[in-house]
Coordinates of C-alpha atoms and ligand atoms in Angstrom, one line a residue:
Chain J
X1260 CA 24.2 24.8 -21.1
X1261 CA 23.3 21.2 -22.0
X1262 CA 20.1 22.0 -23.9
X1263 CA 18.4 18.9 -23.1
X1264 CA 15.4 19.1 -24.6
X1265 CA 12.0 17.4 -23.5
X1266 CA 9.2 16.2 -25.7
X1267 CA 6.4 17.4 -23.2
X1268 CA 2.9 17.7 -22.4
X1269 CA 1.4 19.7 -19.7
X1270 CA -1.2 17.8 -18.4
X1271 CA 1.0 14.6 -18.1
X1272 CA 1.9 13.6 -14.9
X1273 CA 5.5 11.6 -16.0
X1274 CA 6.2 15.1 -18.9
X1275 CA 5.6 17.3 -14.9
X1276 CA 8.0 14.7 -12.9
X1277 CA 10.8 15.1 -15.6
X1278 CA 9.7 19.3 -15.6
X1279 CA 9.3 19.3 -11.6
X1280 CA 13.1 17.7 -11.3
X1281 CA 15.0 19.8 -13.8
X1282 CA 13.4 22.8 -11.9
X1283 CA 14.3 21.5 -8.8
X1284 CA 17.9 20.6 -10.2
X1285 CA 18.0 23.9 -11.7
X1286 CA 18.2 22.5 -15.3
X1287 CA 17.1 24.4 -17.7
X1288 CA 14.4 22.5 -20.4
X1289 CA 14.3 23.1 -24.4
X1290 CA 10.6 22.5 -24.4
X1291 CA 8.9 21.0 -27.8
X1292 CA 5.2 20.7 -27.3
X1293 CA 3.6 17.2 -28.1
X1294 CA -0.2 17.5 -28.7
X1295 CA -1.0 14.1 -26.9
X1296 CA -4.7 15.2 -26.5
X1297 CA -7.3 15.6 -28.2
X1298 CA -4.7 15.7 -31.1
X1299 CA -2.8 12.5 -30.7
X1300 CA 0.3 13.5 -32.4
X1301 CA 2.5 11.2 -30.0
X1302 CA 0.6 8.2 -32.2
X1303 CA 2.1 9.9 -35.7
X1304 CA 4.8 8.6 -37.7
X1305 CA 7.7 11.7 -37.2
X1306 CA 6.9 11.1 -33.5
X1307 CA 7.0 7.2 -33.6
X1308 CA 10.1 7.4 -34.9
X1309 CA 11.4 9.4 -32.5
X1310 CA 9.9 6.8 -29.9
X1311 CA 8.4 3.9 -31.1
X1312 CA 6.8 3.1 -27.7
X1313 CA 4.4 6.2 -28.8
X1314 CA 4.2 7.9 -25.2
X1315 CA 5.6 10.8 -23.8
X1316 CA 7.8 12.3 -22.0
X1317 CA 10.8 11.7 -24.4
X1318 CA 13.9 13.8 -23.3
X1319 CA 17.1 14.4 -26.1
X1320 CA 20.4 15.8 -24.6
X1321 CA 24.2 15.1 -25.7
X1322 CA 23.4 12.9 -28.6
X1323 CA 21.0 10.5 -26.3
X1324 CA 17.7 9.5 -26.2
X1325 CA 15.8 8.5 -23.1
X1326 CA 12.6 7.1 -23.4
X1327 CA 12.4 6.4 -19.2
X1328 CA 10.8 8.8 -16.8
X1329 CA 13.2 7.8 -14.1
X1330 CA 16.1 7.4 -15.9
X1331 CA 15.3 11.0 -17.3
X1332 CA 15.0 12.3 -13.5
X1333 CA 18.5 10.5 -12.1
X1334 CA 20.1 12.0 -15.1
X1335 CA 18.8 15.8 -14.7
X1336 CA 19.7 15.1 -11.1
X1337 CA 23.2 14.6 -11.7
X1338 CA 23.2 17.9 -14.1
X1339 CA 21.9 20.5 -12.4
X1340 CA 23.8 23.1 -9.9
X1341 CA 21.0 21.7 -7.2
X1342 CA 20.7 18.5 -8.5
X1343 CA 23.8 16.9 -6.1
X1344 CA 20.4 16.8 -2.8
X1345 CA 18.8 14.6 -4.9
X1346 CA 21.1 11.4 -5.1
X1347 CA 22.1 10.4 -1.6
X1348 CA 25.9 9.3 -1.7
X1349 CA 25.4 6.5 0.9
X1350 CA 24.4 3.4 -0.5
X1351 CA 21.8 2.3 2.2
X1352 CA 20.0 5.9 1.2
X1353 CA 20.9 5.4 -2.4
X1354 CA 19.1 1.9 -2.6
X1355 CA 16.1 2.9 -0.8
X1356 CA 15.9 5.8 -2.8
X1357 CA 16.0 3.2 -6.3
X1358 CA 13.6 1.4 -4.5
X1359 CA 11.1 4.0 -3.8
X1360 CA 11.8 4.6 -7.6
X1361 CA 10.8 1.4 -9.2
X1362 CA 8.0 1.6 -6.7
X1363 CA 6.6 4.9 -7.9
X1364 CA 7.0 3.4 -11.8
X1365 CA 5.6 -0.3 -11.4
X1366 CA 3.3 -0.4 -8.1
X1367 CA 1.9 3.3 -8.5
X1368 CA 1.9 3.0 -12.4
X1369 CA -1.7 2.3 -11.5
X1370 CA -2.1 5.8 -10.4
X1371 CA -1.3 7.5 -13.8
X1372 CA -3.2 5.1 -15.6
X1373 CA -6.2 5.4 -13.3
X1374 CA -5.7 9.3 -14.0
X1375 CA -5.5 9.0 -17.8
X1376 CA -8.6 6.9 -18.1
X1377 CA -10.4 9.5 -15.9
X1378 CA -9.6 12.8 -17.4
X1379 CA -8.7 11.5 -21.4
X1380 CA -11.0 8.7 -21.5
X1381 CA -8.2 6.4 -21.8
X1382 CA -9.6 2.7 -22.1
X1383 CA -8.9 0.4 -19.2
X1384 CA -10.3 -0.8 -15.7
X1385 CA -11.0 3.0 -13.9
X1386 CA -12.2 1.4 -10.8
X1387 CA -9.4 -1.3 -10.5
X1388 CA -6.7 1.0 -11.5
X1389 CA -8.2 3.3 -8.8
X1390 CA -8.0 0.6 -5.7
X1391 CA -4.9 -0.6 -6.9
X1392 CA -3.6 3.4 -6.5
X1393 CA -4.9 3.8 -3.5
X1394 CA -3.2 0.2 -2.0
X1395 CA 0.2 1.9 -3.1
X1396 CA -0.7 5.2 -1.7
X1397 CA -2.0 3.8 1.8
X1398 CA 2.2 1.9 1.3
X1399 CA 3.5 5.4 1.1
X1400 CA 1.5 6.9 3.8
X1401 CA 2.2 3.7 6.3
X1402 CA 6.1 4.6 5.6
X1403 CA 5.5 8.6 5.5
X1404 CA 4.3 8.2 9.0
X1405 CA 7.3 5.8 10.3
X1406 CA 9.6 8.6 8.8
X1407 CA 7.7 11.7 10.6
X1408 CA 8.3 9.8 13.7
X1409 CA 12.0 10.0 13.3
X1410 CA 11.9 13.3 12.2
X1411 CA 12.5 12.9 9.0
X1412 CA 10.7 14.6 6.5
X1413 CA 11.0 13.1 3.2
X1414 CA 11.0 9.5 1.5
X1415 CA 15.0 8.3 1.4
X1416 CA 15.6 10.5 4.7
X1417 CA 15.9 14.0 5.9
X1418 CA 16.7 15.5 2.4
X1419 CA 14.8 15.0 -0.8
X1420 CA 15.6 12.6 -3.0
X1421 CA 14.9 11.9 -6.8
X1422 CA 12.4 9.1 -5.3
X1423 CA 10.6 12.0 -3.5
X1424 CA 10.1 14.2 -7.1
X1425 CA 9.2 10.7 -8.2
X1426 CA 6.5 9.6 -6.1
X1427 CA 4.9 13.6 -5.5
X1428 CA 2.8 13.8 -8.7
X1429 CA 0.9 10.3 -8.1
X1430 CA -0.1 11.6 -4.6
X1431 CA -0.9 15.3 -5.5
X1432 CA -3.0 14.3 -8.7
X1433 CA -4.8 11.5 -7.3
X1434 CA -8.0 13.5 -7.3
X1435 CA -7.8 13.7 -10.5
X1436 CA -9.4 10.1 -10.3
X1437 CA -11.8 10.8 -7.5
X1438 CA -9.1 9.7 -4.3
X1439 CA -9.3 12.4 -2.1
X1440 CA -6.6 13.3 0.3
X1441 CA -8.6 12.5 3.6
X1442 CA -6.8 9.2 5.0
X1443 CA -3.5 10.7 4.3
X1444 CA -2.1 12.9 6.3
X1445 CA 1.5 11.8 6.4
X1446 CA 1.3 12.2 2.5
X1447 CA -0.4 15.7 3.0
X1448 CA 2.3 16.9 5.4
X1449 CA 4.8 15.3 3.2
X1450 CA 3.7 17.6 0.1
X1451 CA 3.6 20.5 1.6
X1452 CA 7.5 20.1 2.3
X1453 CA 8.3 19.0 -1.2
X1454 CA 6.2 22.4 -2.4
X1455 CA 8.4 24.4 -0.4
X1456 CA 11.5 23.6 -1.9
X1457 CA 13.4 25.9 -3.9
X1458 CA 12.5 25.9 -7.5
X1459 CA 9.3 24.2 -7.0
X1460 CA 6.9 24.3 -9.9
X1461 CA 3.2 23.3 -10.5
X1462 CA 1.2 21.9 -12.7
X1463 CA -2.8 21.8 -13.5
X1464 CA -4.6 19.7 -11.0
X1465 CA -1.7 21.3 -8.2
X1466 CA -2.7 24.1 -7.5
X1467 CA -0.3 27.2 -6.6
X1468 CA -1.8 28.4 -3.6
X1469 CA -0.9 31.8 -3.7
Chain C
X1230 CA -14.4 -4.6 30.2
X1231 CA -17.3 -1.8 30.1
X1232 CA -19.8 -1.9 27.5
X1233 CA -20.8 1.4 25.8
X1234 CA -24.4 1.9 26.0
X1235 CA -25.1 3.7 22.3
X1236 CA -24.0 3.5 19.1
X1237 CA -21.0 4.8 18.2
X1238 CA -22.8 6.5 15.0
X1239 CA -25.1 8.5 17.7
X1240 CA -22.3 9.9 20.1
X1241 CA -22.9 13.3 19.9
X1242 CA -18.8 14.7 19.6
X1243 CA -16.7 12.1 17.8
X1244 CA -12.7 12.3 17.0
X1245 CA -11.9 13.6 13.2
X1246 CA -7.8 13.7 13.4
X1247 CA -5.3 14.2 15.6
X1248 CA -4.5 17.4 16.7
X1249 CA -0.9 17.4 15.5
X1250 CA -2.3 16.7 11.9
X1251 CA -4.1 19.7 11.2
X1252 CA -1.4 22.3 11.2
X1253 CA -1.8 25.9 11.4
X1254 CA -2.7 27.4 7.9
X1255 CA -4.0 24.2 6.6
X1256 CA -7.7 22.1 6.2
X1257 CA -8.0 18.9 5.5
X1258 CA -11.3 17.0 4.7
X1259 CA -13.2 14.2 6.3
X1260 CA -16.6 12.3 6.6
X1261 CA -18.7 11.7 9.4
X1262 CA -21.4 9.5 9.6
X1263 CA -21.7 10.4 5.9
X1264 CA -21.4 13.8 6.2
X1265 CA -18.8 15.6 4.3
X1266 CA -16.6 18.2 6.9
X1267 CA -13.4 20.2 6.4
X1268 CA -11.2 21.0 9.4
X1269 CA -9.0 23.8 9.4
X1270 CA -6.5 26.1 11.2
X1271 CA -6.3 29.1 11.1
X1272 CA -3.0 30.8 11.1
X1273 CA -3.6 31.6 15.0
X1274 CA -4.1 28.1 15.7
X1275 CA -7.9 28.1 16.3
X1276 CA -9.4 25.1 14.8
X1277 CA -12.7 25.4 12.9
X1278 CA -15.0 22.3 11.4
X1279 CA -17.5 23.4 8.7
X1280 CA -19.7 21.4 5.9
X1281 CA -17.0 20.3 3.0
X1282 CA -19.0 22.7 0.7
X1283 CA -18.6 25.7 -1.2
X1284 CA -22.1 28.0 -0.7
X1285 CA -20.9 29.5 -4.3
X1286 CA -20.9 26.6 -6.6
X1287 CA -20.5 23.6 -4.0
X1288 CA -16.7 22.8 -4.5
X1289 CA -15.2 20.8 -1.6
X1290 CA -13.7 23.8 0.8
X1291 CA -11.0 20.9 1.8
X1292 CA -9.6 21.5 -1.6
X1293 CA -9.3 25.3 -0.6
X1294 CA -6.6 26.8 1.4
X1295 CA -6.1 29.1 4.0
X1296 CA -4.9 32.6 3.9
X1297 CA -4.6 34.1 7.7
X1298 CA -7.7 33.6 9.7
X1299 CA -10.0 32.5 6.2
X1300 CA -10.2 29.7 4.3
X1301 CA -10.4 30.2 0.5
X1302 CA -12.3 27.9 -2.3
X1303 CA -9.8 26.4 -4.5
X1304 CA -12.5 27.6 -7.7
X1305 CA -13.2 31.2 -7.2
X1306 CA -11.3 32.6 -4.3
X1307 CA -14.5 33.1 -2.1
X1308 CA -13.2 33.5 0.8
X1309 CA -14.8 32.7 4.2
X1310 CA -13.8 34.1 7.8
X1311 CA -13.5 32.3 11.4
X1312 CA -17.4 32.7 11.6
X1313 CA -18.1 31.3 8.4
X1314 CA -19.3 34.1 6.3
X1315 CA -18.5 35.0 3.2
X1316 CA -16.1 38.0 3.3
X1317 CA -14.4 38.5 0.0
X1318 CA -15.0 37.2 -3.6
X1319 CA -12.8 38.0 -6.2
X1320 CA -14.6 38.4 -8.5
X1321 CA -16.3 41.7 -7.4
X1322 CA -13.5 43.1 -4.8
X1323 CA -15.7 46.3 -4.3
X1324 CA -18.5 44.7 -3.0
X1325 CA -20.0 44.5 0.3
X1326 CA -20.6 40.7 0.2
X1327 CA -24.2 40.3 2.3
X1328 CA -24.0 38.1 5.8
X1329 CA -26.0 35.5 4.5
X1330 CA -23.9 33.9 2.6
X1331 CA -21.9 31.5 4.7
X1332 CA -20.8 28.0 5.5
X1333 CA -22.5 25.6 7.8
X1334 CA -20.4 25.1 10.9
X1335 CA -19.8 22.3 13.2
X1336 CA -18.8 23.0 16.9
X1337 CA -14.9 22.0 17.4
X1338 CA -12.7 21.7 20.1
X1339 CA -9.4 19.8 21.0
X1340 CA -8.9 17.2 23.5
X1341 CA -6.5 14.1 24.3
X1342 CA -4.6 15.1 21.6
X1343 CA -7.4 14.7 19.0
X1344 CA -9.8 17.5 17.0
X1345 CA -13.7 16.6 18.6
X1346 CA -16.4 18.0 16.2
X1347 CA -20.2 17.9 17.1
X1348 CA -23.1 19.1 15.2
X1349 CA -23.6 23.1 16.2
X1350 CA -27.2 22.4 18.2
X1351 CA -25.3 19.3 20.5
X1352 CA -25.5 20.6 23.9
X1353 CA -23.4 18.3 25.7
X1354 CA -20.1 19.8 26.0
X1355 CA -16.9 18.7 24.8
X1356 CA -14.9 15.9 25.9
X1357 CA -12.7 17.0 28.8
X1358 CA -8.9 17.3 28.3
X1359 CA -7.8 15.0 31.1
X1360 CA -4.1 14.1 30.4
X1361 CA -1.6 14.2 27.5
X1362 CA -2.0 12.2 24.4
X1363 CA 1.2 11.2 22.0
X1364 CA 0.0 11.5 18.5
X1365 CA 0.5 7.9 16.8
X1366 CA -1.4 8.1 13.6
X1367 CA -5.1 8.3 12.4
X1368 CA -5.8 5.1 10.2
X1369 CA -8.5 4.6 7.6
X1370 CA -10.2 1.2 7.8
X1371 CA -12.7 -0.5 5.6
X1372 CA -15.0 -1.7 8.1
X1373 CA -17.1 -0.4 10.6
X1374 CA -16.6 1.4 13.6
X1375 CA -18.7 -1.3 16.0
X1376 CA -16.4 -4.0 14.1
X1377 CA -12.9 -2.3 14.7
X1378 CA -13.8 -1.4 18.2
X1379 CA -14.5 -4.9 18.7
X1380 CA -11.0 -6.1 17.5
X1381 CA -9.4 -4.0 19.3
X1382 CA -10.8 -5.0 22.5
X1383 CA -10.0 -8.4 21.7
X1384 CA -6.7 -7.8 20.0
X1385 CA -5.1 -3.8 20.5
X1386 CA -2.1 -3.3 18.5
X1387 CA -0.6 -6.6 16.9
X1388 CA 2.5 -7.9 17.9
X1389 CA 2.9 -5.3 20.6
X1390 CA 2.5 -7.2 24.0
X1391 CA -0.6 -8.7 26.4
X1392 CA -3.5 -6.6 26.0
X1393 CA -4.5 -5.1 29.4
X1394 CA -7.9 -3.6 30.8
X1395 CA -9.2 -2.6 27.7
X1396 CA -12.5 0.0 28.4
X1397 CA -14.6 2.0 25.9
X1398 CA -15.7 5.3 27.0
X1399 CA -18.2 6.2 24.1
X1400 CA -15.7 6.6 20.8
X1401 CA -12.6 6.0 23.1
X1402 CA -11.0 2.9 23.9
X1403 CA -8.2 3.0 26.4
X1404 CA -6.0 -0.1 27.0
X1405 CA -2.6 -1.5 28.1
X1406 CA 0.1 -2.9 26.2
X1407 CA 3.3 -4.5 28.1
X1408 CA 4.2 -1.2 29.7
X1409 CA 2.6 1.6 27.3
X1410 CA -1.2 2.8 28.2
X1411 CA -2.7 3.1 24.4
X1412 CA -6.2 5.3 22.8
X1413 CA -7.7 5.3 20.4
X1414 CA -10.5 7.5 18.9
X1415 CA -13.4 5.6 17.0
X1416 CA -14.6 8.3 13.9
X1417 CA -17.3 6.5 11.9
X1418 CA -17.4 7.5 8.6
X1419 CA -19.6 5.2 6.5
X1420 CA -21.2 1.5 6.9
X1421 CA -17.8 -0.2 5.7
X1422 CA -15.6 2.1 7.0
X1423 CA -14.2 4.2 9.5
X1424 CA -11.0 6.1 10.9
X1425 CA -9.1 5.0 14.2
X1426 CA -6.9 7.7 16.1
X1427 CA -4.1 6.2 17.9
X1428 CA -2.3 7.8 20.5
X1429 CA 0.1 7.0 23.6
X1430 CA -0.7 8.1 27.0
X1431 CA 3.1 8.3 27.4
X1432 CA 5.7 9.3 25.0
X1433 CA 8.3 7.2 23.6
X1434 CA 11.5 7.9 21.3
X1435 CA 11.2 8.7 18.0
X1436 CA 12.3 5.1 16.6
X1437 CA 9.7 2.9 19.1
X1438 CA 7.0 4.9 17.8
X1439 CA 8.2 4.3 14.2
X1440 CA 8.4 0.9 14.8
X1441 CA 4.9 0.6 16.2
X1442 CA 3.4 2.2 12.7
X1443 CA 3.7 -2.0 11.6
X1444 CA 1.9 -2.6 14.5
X1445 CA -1.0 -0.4 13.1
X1446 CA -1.0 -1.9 9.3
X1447 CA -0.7 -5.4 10.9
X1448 CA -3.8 -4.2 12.6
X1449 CA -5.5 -3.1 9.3
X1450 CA -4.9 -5.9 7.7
X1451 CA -5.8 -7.9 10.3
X1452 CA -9.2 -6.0 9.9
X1453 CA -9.3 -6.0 6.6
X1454 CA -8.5 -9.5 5.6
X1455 CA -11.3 -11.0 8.5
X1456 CA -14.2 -10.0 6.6
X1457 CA -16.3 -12.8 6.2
X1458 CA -15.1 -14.4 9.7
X1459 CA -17.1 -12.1 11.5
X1460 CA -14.9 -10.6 14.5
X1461 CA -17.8 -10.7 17.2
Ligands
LIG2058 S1 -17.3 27.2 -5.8 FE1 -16.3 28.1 -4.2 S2 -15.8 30.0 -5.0 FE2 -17.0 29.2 -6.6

């Protein structure tokens, strides 16, 4: 038992992709609820201290602190009984997968943000943020289609990869900003693989659909 | 090269996806000519096309899913069956729900490897199913129909050989490419924009046809980018 525990809010999307790996991984999560919204508590002083960039998710295990989605993802990755499909051993596979990694943090950064000045009234360019999302998404769904043609099914190859847990969220809660899932259907097959892996969990905005 | 004598916007059946895209026991949405349409599966394989709306509250039904031969609304559970009436809502489980309330359909059928929708009084039949079609992808565009059928008749696929005989059969195109015959279904969705359905009229292996997915982005850039040139 590691008891990593997560600083976590349920309707953020980087608080699901740390929640979606370790379930995936089969890592069990101490859970400590952050009141990000309405009640802001990730801005007060105990939490500042905690993480002075004053955003979640924040994840404490064996005397660390990570402060990095994707650092938190590649680590639960490497914990859990499961975790060992996630990090390709082959380095081609294991670059494209840190690839697909940065890509999901930097170049469809714009989809969270466009998400977070939609639903919590978040200041910044909605509109922008929204055509920038949907330039890395159209990316994802040009290279989702290359890899359906060699019958693979997910980002890095024909097994999941950390990239994959990733990358899910900015597709699946792109709605959430008004971009529907219409010119993607690479990205909609592609989601419906990653929700039937074992573990698998939601989160509002994805729908169970059972 | 043969001209096509109306509007693409007026055809009566126009492509929405390719066939291989709409799986069974899924729906995905689209718009036509401005209208809002779900297409969906049902766990059979029968395709059905209805209005993109919910008669309960007006929710998008392409945000639903489908459970055996209905398609549920992703707010209440209505669900709706392969005739488009309302046969279950959760809400009351004992009741008898009345026939009225149902879903406006569109006729549907499948054909060169696409899904054809027309509006449910169109009385021309459906396009005929004359040979196999290879799924390559469906790809959004931000320009119109007219404009992208143009290109293509000028350009086909970037980087991929001579272009050969192109010919546009209402929203079709057919067209050669070195050795590979090439289609492509024309779905016009608004003014600025529209949806192309590529297929092969031969297959290839798995890696060609990945490599020609560059060829299409090359191609949407290509359409993209010439905005203010003006391609005709
Ligand atoms: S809006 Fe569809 S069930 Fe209520």
């Amino acid at each position: 038992m590691t008891n990593a525990r997560l600083w976590n809010h349920d309707l953020n999307d980087d608080c699901y992709r740390v929640r979606l790996m370790a379930a995936l991984a089969g890592v069990a999560l101490d859970i400590r609820p952050v009141d990000l919204f309405p009640g802001g508590e990730h801005q007060s002083p105990e939490y500042r201290a905690l993480n002075p960039l004053a955003r979640l998710p924040l994840l404490h295990a064996e005397g660390m602190i990570l402060r990095q989605t994707e650092a938190m993802l590649l680590y639960l990755a490497g914990l859990g009984p499961r975790g060992p499909l996630f990090l390709p051993e082959k380095a081609p596979e294991r670059a494209l997968m840190q690839d697909w990694l940065f890509f999901a943090a930097r170049d469809l950064g714009a989809a969270s943000q466009a998400r977070t000045v939609a639903m919590f009234g978040a200041s910044g360019d909605g509109a922008a943020l929204a055509m920038s999302a949907r330039r890395g998404l159209r990316m994802l769904e040009d290279h989702m289609t290359g890899q359906r043609h060699m019958g693979l099914n997910f980002v890095t190859g024909a097994q999941p990869s950390v990239a994959d847990v990733a990358l899910f969220p900015a597709f699946a809660l792109c709605r959430d900003f008004n971009l529907d899932h219409d010119a993607f259907p690479a990205l909609r097959r592609w989601a419906r693989q990653i929700r039937q892996l074992e573990g698998f969990i939601s989160m509002p905005g994805i729908p169970d659909y059972h | 090269m043969s001209e096509t004598p109306f509007a693409l916007s007026e055809l009566p059946w126009s492509p929405l996806a390719l066939a291989a895209d709409i799986e069974a026991g899924t729906s995905a949405g689209t718009v036509w000519n401005g209208a809002e349409i779900v297409i969906w599966r049902d766990s059979r394989g029968s395709l059905h096309a209805w209005e993109d709306r919910c008669p309960h509250r007006g929710m998008k039904l392409s945000f639903g899913f489908v459970r055996g031969d209905r398609l549920a609304c992703l707010y209440h559970g209505w669900e709706f069956g392969d005739d488009a009436t309302c046969r279950y809502i959760p809400a009351h489980p004992e009741l008898a729900v009345p026939p009225t309330i149902r879903v406006a359909r569109y006729k549907a059928a499948e054909a060169l490897g696409m899904v054809w929708v027309a509006h449910p009084d169109a009385a021309e039949p459906s396009p005929e199913d004359s040979h196999a079609v290879f799924g390559l992808r469906s790809l959004q565009i931000d320009r119109s129909a007219p404009e992208i059928a143009d290109l293509i008749c000028r350009v086909g696929l970037p980087g991929c050989g001579g272009l050969n005989m192109p010919e546009r059969l209402g929203p079709l195109i057919r067209w050669r490419q070195g050795d590979l015959g090439l289609i492509a279904g024309l779905q016009p969705m608004t003014d600025a924009s529209c949806t192309l359905h590529l297929g092969m009229e031969s297959d290839l292996p798995g890696t060609e046809r990945a490599a020609m997915i560059s060829a299409t982005v090359a191609l949407r850039t290509l359409a993209e980018s010439s905005r203010s040139e003006g391609l005709s």
